[in-house]
Tab-separated table of N, CA and C in Angstrom:
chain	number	residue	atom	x	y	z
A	1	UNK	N	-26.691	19.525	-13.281
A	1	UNK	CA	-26.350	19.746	-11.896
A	1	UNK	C	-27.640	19.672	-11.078
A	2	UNK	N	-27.768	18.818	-10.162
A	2	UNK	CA	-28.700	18.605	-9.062
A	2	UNK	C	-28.519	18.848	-7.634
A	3	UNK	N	-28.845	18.820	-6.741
A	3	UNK	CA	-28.565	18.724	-5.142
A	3	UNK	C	-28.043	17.574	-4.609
A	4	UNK	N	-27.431	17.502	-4.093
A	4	UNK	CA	-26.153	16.203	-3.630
A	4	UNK	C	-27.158	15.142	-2.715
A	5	UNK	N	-27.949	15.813	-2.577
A	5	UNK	CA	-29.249	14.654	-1.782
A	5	UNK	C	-30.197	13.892	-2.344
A	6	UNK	N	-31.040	13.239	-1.991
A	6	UNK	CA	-31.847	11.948	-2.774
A	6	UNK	C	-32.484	12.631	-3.382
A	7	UNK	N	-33.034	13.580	-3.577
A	7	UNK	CA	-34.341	14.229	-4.352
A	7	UNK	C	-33.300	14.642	-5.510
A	8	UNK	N	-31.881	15.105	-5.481
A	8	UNK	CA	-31.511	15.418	-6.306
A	8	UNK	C	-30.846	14.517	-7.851
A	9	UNK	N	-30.994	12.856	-7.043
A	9	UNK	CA	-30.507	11.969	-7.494
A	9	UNK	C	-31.394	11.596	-8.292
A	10	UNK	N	-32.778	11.710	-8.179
A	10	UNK	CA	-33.907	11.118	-7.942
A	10	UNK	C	-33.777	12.021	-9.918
A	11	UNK	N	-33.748	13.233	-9.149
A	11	UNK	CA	-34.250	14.079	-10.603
A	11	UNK	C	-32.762	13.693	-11.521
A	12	UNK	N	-31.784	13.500	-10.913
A	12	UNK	CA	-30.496	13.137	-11.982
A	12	UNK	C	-30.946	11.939	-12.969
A	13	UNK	N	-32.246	10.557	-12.231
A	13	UNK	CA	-32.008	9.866	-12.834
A	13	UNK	C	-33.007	9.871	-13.865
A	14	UNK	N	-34.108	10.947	-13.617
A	14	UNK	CA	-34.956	11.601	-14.632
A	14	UNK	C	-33.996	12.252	-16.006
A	15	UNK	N	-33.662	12.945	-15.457
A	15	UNK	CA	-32.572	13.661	-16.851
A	15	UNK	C	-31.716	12.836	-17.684
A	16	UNK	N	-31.713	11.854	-16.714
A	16	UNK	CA	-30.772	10.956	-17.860
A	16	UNK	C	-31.770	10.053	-18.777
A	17	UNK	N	-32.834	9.320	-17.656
A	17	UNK	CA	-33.717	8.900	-18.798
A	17	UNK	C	-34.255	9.654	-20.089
A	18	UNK	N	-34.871	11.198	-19.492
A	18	UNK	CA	-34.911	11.955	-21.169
A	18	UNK	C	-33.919	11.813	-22.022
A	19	UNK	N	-32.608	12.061	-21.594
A	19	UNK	CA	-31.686	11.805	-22.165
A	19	UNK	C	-31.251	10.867	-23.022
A	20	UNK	N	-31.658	9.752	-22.664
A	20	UNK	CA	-31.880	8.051	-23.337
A	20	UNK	C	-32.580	8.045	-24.540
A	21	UNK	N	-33.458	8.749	-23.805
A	21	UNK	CA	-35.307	7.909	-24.565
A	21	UNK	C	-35.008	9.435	-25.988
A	22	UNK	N	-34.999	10.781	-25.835
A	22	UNK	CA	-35.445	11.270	-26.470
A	22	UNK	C	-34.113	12.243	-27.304
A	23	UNK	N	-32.393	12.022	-26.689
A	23	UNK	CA	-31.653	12.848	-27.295
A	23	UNK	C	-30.188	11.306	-27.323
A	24	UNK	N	-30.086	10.477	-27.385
A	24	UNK	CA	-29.369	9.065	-26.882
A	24	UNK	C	-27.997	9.874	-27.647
A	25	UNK	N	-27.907	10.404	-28.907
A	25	UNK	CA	-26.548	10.571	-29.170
A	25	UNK	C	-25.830	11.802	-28.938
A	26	UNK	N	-26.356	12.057	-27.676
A	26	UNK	CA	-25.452	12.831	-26.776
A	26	UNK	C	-24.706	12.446	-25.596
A	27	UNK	N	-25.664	11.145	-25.385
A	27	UNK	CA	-24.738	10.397	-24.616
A	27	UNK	C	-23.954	9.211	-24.854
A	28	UNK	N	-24.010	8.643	-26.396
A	28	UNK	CA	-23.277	7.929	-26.739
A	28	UNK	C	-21.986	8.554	-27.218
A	29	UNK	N	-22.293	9.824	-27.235
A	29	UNK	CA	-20.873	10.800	-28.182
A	29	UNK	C	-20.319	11.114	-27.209
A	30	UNK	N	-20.988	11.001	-25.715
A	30	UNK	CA	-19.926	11.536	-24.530
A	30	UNK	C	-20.041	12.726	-24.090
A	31	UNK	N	-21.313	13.591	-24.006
A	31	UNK	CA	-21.382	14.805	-24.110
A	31	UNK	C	-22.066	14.936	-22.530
A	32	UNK	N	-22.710	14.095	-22.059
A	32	UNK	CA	-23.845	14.660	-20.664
A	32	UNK	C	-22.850	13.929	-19.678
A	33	UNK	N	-22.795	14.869	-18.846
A	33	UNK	CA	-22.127	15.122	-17.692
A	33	UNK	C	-22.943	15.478	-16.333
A	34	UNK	N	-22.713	14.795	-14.959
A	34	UNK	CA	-23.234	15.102	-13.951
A	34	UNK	C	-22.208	15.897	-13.018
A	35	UNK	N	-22.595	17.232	-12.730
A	35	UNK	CA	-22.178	18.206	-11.978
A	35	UNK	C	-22.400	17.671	-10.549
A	36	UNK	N	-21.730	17.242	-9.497
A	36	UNK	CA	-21.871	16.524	-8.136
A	36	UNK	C	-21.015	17.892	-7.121
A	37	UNK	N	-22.198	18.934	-6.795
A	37	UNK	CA	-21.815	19.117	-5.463
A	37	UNK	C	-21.683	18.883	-4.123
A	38	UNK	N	-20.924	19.393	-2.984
A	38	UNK	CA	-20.865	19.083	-2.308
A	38	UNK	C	-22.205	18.770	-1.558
A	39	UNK	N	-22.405	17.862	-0.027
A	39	UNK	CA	-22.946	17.856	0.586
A	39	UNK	C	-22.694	18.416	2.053
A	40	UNK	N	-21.983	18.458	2.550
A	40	UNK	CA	-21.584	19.235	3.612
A	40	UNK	C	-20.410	20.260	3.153
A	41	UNK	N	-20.132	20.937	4.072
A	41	UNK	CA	-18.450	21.876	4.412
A	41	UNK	C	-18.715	22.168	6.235
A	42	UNK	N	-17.334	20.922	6.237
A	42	UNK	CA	-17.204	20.985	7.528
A	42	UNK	C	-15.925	22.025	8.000
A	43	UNK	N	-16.009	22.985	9.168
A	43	UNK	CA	-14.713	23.524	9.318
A	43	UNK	C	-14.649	23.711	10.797
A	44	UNK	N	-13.459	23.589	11.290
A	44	UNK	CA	-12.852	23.494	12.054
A	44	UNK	C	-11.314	24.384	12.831
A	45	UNK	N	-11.285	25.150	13.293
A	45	UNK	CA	-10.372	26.626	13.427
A	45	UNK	C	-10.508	27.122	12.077
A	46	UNK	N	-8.727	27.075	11.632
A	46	UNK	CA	-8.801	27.849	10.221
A	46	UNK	C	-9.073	26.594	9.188
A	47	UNK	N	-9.350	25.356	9.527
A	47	UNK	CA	-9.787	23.854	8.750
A	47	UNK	C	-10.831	24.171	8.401
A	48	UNK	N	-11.052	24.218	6.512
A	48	UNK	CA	-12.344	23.605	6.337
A	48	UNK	C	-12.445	23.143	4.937
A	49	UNK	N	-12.880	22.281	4.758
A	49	UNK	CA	-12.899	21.349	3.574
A	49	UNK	C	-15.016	21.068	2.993
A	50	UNK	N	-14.727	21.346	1.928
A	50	UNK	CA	-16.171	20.475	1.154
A	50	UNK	C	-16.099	18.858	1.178
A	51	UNK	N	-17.018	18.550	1.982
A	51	UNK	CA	-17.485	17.080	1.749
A	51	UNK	C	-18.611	16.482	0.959
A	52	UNK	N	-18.236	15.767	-0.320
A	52	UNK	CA	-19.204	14.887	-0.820
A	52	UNK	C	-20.016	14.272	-0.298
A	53	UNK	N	-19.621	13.320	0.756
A	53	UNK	CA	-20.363	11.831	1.575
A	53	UNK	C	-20.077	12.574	3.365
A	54	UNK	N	-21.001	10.948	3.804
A	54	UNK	CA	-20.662	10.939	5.322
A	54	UNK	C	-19.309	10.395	5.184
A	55	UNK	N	-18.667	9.414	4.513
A	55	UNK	CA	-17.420	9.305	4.309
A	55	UNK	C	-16.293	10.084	4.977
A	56	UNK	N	-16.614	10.792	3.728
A	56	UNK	CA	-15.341	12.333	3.869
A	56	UNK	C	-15.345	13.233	5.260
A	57	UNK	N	-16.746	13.175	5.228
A	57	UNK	CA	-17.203	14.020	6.471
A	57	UNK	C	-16.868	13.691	7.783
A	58	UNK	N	-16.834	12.223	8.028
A	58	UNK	CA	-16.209	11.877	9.101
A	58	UNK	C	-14.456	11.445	9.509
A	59	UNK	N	-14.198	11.207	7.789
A	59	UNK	CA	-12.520	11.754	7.918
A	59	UNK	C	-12.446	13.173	8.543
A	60	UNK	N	-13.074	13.876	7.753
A	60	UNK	CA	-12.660	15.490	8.825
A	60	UNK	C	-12.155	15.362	10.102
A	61	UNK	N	-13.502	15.036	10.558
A	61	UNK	CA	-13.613	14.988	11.748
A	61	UNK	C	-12.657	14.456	12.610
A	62	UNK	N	-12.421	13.276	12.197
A	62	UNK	CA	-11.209	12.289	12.861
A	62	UNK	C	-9.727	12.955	12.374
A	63	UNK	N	-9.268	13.825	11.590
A	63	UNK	CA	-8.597	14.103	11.123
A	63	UNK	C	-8.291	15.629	11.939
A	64	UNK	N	-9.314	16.641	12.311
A	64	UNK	CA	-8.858	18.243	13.140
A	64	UNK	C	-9.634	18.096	14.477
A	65	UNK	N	-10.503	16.548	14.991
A	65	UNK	CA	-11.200	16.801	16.068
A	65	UNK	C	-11.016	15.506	16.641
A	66	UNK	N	-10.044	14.927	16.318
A	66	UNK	CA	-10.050	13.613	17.334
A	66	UNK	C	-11.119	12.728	17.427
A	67	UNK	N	-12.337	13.022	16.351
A	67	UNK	CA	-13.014	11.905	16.447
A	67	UNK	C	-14.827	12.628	16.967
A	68	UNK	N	-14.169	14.045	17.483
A	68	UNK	CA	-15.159	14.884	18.379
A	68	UNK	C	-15.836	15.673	17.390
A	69	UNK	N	-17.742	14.914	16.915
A	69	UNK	CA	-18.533	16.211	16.168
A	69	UNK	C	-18.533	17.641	16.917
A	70	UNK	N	-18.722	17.458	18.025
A	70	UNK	CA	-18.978	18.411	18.896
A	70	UNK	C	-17.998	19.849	18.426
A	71	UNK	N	-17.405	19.674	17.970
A	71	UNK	CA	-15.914	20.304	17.598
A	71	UNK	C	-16.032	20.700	16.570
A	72	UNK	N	-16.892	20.652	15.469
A	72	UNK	CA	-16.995	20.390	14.194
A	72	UNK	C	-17.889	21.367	14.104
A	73	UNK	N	-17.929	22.328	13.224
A	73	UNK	CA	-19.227	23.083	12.552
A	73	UNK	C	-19.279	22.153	10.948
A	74	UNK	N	-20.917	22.386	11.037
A	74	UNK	CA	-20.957	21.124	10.255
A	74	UNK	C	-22.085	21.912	9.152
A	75	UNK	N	-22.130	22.459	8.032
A	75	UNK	CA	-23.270	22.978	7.398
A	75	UNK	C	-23.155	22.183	6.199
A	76	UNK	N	-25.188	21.395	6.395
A	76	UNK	CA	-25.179	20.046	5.516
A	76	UNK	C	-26.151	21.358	4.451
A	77	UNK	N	-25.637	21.139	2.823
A	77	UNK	CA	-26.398	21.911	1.966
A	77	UNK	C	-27.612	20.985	1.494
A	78	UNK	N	-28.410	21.088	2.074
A	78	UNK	CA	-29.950	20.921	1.255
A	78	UNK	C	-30.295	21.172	0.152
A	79	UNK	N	-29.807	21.685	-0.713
A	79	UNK	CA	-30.193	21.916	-1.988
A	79	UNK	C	-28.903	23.412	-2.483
A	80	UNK	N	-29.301	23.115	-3.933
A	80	UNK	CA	-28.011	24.405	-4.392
A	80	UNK	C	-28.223	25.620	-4.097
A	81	UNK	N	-29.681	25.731	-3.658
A	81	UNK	CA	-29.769	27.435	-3.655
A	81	UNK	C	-29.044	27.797	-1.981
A	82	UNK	N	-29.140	26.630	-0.794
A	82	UNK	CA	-27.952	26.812	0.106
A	82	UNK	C	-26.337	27.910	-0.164
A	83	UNK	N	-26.157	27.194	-1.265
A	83	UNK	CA	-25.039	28.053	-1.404
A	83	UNK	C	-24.920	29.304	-2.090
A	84	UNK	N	-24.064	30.171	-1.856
A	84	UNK	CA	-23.724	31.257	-2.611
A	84	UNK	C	-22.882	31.465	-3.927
A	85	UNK	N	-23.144	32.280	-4.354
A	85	UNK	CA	-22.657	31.947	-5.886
A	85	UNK	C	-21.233	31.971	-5.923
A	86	UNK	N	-20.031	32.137	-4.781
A	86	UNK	CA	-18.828	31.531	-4.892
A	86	UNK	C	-18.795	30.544	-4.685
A	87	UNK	N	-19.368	29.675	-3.656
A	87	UNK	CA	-19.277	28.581	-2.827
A	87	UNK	C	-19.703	27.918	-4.201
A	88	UNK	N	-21.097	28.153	-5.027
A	88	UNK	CA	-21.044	27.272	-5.952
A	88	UNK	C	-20.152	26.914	-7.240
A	89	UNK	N	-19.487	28.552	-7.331
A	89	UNK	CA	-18.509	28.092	-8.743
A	89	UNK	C	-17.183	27.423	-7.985
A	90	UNK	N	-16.971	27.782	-6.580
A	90	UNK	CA	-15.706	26.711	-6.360
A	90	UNK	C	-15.745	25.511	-6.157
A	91	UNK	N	-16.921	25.048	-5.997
A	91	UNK	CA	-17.362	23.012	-5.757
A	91	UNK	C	-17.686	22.681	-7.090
A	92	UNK	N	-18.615	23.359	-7.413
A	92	UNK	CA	-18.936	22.554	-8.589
A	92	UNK	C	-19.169	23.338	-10.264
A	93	UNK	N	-18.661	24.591	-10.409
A	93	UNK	CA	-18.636	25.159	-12.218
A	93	UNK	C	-16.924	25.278	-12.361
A	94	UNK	N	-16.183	25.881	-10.823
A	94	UNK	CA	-15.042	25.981	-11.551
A	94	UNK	C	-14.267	25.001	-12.067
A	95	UNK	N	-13.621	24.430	-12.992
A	95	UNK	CA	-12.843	23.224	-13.934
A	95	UNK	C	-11.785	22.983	-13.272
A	96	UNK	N	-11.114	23.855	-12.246
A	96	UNK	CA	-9.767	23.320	-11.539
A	96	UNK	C	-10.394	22.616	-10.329
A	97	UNK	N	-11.644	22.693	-9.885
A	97	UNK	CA	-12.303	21.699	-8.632
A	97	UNK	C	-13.211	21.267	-8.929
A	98	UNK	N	-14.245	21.367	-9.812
A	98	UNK	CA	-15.456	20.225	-9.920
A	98	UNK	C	-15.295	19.114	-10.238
A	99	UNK	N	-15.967	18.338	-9.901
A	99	UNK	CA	-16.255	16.998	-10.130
A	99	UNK	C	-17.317	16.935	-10.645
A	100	UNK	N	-16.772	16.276	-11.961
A	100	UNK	CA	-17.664	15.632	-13.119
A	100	UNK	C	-17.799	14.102	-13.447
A	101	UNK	N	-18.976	13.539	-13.316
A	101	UNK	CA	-19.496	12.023	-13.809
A	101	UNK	C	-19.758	11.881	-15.796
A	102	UNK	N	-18.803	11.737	-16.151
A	102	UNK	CA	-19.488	11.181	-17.617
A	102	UNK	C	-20.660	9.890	-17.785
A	103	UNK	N	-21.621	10.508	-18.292
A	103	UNK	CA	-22.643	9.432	-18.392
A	103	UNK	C	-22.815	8.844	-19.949
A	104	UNK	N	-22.770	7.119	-19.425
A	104	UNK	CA	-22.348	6.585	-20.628
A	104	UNK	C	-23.739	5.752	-20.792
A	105	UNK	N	-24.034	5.362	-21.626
A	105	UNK	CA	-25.469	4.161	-21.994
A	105	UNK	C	-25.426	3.609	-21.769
A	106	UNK	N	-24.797	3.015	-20.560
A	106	UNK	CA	-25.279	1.633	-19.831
A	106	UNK	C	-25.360	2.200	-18.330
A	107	UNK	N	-25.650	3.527	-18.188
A	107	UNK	CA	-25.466	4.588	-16.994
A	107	UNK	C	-26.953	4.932	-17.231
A	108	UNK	N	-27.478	5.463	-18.593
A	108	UNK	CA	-28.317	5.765	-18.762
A	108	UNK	C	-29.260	4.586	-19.109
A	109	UNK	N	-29.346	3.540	-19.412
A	109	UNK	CA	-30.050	2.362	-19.654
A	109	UNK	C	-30.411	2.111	-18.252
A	110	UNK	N	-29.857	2.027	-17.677
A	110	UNK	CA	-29.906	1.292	-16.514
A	110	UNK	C	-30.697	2.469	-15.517
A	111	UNK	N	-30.510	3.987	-15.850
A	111	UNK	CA	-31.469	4.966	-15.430
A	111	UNK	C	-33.075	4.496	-15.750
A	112	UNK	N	-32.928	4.540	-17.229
A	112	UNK	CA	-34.058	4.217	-17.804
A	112	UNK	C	-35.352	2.709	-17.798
A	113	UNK	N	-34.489	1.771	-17.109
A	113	UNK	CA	-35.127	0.455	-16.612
A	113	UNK	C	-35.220	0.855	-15.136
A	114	UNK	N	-34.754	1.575	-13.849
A	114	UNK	CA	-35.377	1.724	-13.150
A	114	UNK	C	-36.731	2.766	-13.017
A	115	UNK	N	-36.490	3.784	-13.638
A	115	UNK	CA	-37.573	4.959	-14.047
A	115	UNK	C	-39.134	4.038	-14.760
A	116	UNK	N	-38.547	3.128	-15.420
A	116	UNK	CA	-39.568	2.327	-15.910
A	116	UNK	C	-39.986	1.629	-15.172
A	117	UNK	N	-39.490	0.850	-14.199
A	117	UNK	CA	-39.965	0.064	-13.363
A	117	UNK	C	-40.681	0.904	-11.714
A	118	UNK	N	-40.027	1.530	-11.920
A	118	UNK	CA	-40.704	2.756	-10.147
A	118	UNK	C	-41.952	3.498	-11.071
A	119	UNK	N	-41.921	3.976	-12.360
A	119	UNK	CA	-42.404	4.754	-12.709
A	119	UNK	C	-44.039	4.517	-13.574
A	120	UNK	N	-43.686	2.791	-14.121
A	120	UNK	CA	-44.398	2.848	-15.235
A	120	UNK	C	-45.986	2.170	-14.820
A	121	UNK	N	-46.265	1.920	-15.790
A	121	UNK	CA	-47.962	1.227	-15.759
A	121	UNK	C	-47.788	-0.131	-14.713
A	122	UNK	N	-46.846	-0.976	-15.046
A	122	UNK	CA	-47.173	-2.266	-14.686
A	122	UNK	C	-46.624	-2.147	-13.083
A	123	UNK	N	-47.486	-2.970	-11.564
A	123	UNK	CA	-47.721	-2.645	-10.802
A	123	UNK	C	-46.609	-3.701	-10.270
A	124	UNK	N	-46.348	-4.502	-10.353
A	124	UNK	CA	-45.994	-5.976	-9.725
A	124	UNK	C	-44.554	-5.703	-9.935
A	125	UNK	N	-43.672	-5.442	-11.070
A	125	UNK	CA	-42.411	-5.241	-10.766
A	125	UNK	C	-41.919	-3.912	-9.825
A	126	UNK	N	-42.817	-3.267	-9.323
A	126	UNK	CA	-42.708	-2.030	-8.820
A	126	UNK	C	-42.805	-2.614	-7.348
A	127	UNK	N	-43.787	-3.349	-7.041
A	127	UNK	CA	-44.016	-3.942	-5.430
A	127	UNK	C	-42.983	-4.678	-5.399
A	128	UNK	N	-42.479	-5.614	-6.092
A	128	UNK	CA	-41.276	-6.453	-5.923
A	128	UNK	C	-40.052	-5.977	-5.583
A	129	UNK	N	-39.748	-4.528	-6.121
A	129	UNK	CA	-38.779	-3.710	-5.859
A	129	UNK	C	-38.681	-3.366	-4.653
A	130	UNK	N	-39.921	-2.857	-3.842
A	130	UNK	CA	-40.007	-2.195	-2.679
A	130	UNK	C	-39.793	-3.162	-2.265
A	131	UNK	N	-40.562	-4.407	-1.826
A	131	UNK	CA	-40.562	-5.580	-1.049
A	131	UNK	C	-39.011	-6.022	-0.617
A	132	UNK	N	-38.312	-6.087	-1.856
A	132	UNK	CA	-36.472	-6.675	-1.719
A	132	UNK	C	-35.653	-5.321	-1.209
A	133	UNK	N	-36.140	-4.497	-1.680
A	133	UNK	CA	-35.413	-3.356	-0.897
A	133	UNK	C	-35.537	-2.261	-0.179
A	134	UNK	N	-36.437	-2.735	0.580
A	134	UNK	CA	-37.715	-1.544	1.252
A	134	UNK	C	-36.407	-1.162	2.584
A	135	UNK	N	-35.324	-2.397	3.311
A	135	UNK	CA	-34.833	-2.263	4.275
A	135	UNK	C	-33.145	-1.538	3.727
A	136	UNK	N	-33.228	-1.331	2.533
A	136	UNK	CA	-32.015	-0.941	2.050
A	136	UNK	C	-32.094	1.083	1.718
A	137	UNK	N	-33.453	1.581	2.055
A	137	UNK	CA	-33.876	2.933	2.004
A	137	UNK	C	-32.926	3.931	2.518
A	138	UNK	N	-32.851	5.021	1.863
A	138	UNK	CA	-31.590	5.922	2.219
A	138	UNK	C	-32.845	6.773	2.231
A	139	UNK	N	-33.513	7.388	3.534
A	139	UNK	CA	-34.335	8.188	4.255
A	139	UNK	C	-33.823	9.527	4.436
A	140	UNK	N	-33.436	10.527	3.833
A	140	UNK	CA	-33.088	11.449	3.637
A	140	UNK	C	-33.667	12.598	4.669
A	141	UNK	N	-33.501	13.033	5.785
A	141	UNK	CA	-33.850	14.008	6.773
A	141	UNK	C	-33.667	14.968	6.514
């Protein structure tokens, strides 16, 4: 379980590479799982729902406010310690509402060739990366 934001993704795709490189038949047996909490809980009178994405978040919206943020209390969680220890077992430990990612080896391979490539010695596949996708950046505020 990580923080629903880039830093948290960032370290998800760390854990999976250990995962690869140094324990692999736990994830070939089906055993590592990604805990995905929410990123917002938007509410609205007695309306309020956990949102994953801007997605969801702006269904809300269009859905108890006509379209109007203004209308909207909007609390984006920055990290897990944001929440309180109900808020966290009802998004993401309790089994009748969490959402779970099974991670399979070509989930984790594919962790493990980017970690290698952002991460490793050789310099040139790393600039090439930035270069093709420097305008595709999810800038996290």
């Amino acid at each position: 379980m990580t923080d629903a934001d880039v830093d948290g993704a960032h370290i998800a795709t760390l854990l999976m590479t250990f995962f690869f490189r140094r324990m692999r038949p736990i994830i070939e047996n089906g055993y590592l799982y990604i805990a995905t909490p929410p990123l917002y809980r938007a509410t609205k009178g007695n309306n309020s729902e956990y949102c994953w994405n801007d997605v969801q978040l702006r269904q809300f919206i269009d859905r108890y406010a006509d379209g109007n943020e203004d209308q909207v209390k909007v609390q984006r969680y920055k990290g897990l310690g944001e929440m309180n220890a109900e808020q966290l077992w009802e998004t993401t430990m309790d089994p009748e509402n969490r959402m779970l990612k099974r991670v399979n080896i070509k989930d984790a391979a594919e962790a493990d060739r980017i970690f290698s490539m952002l991460m490793g010695e050789d310099v040139e596949p790393r600039r090439r990366f930035i270069e093709e996708n420097a305008t595709y950046a999810n800038i996290d505020s």
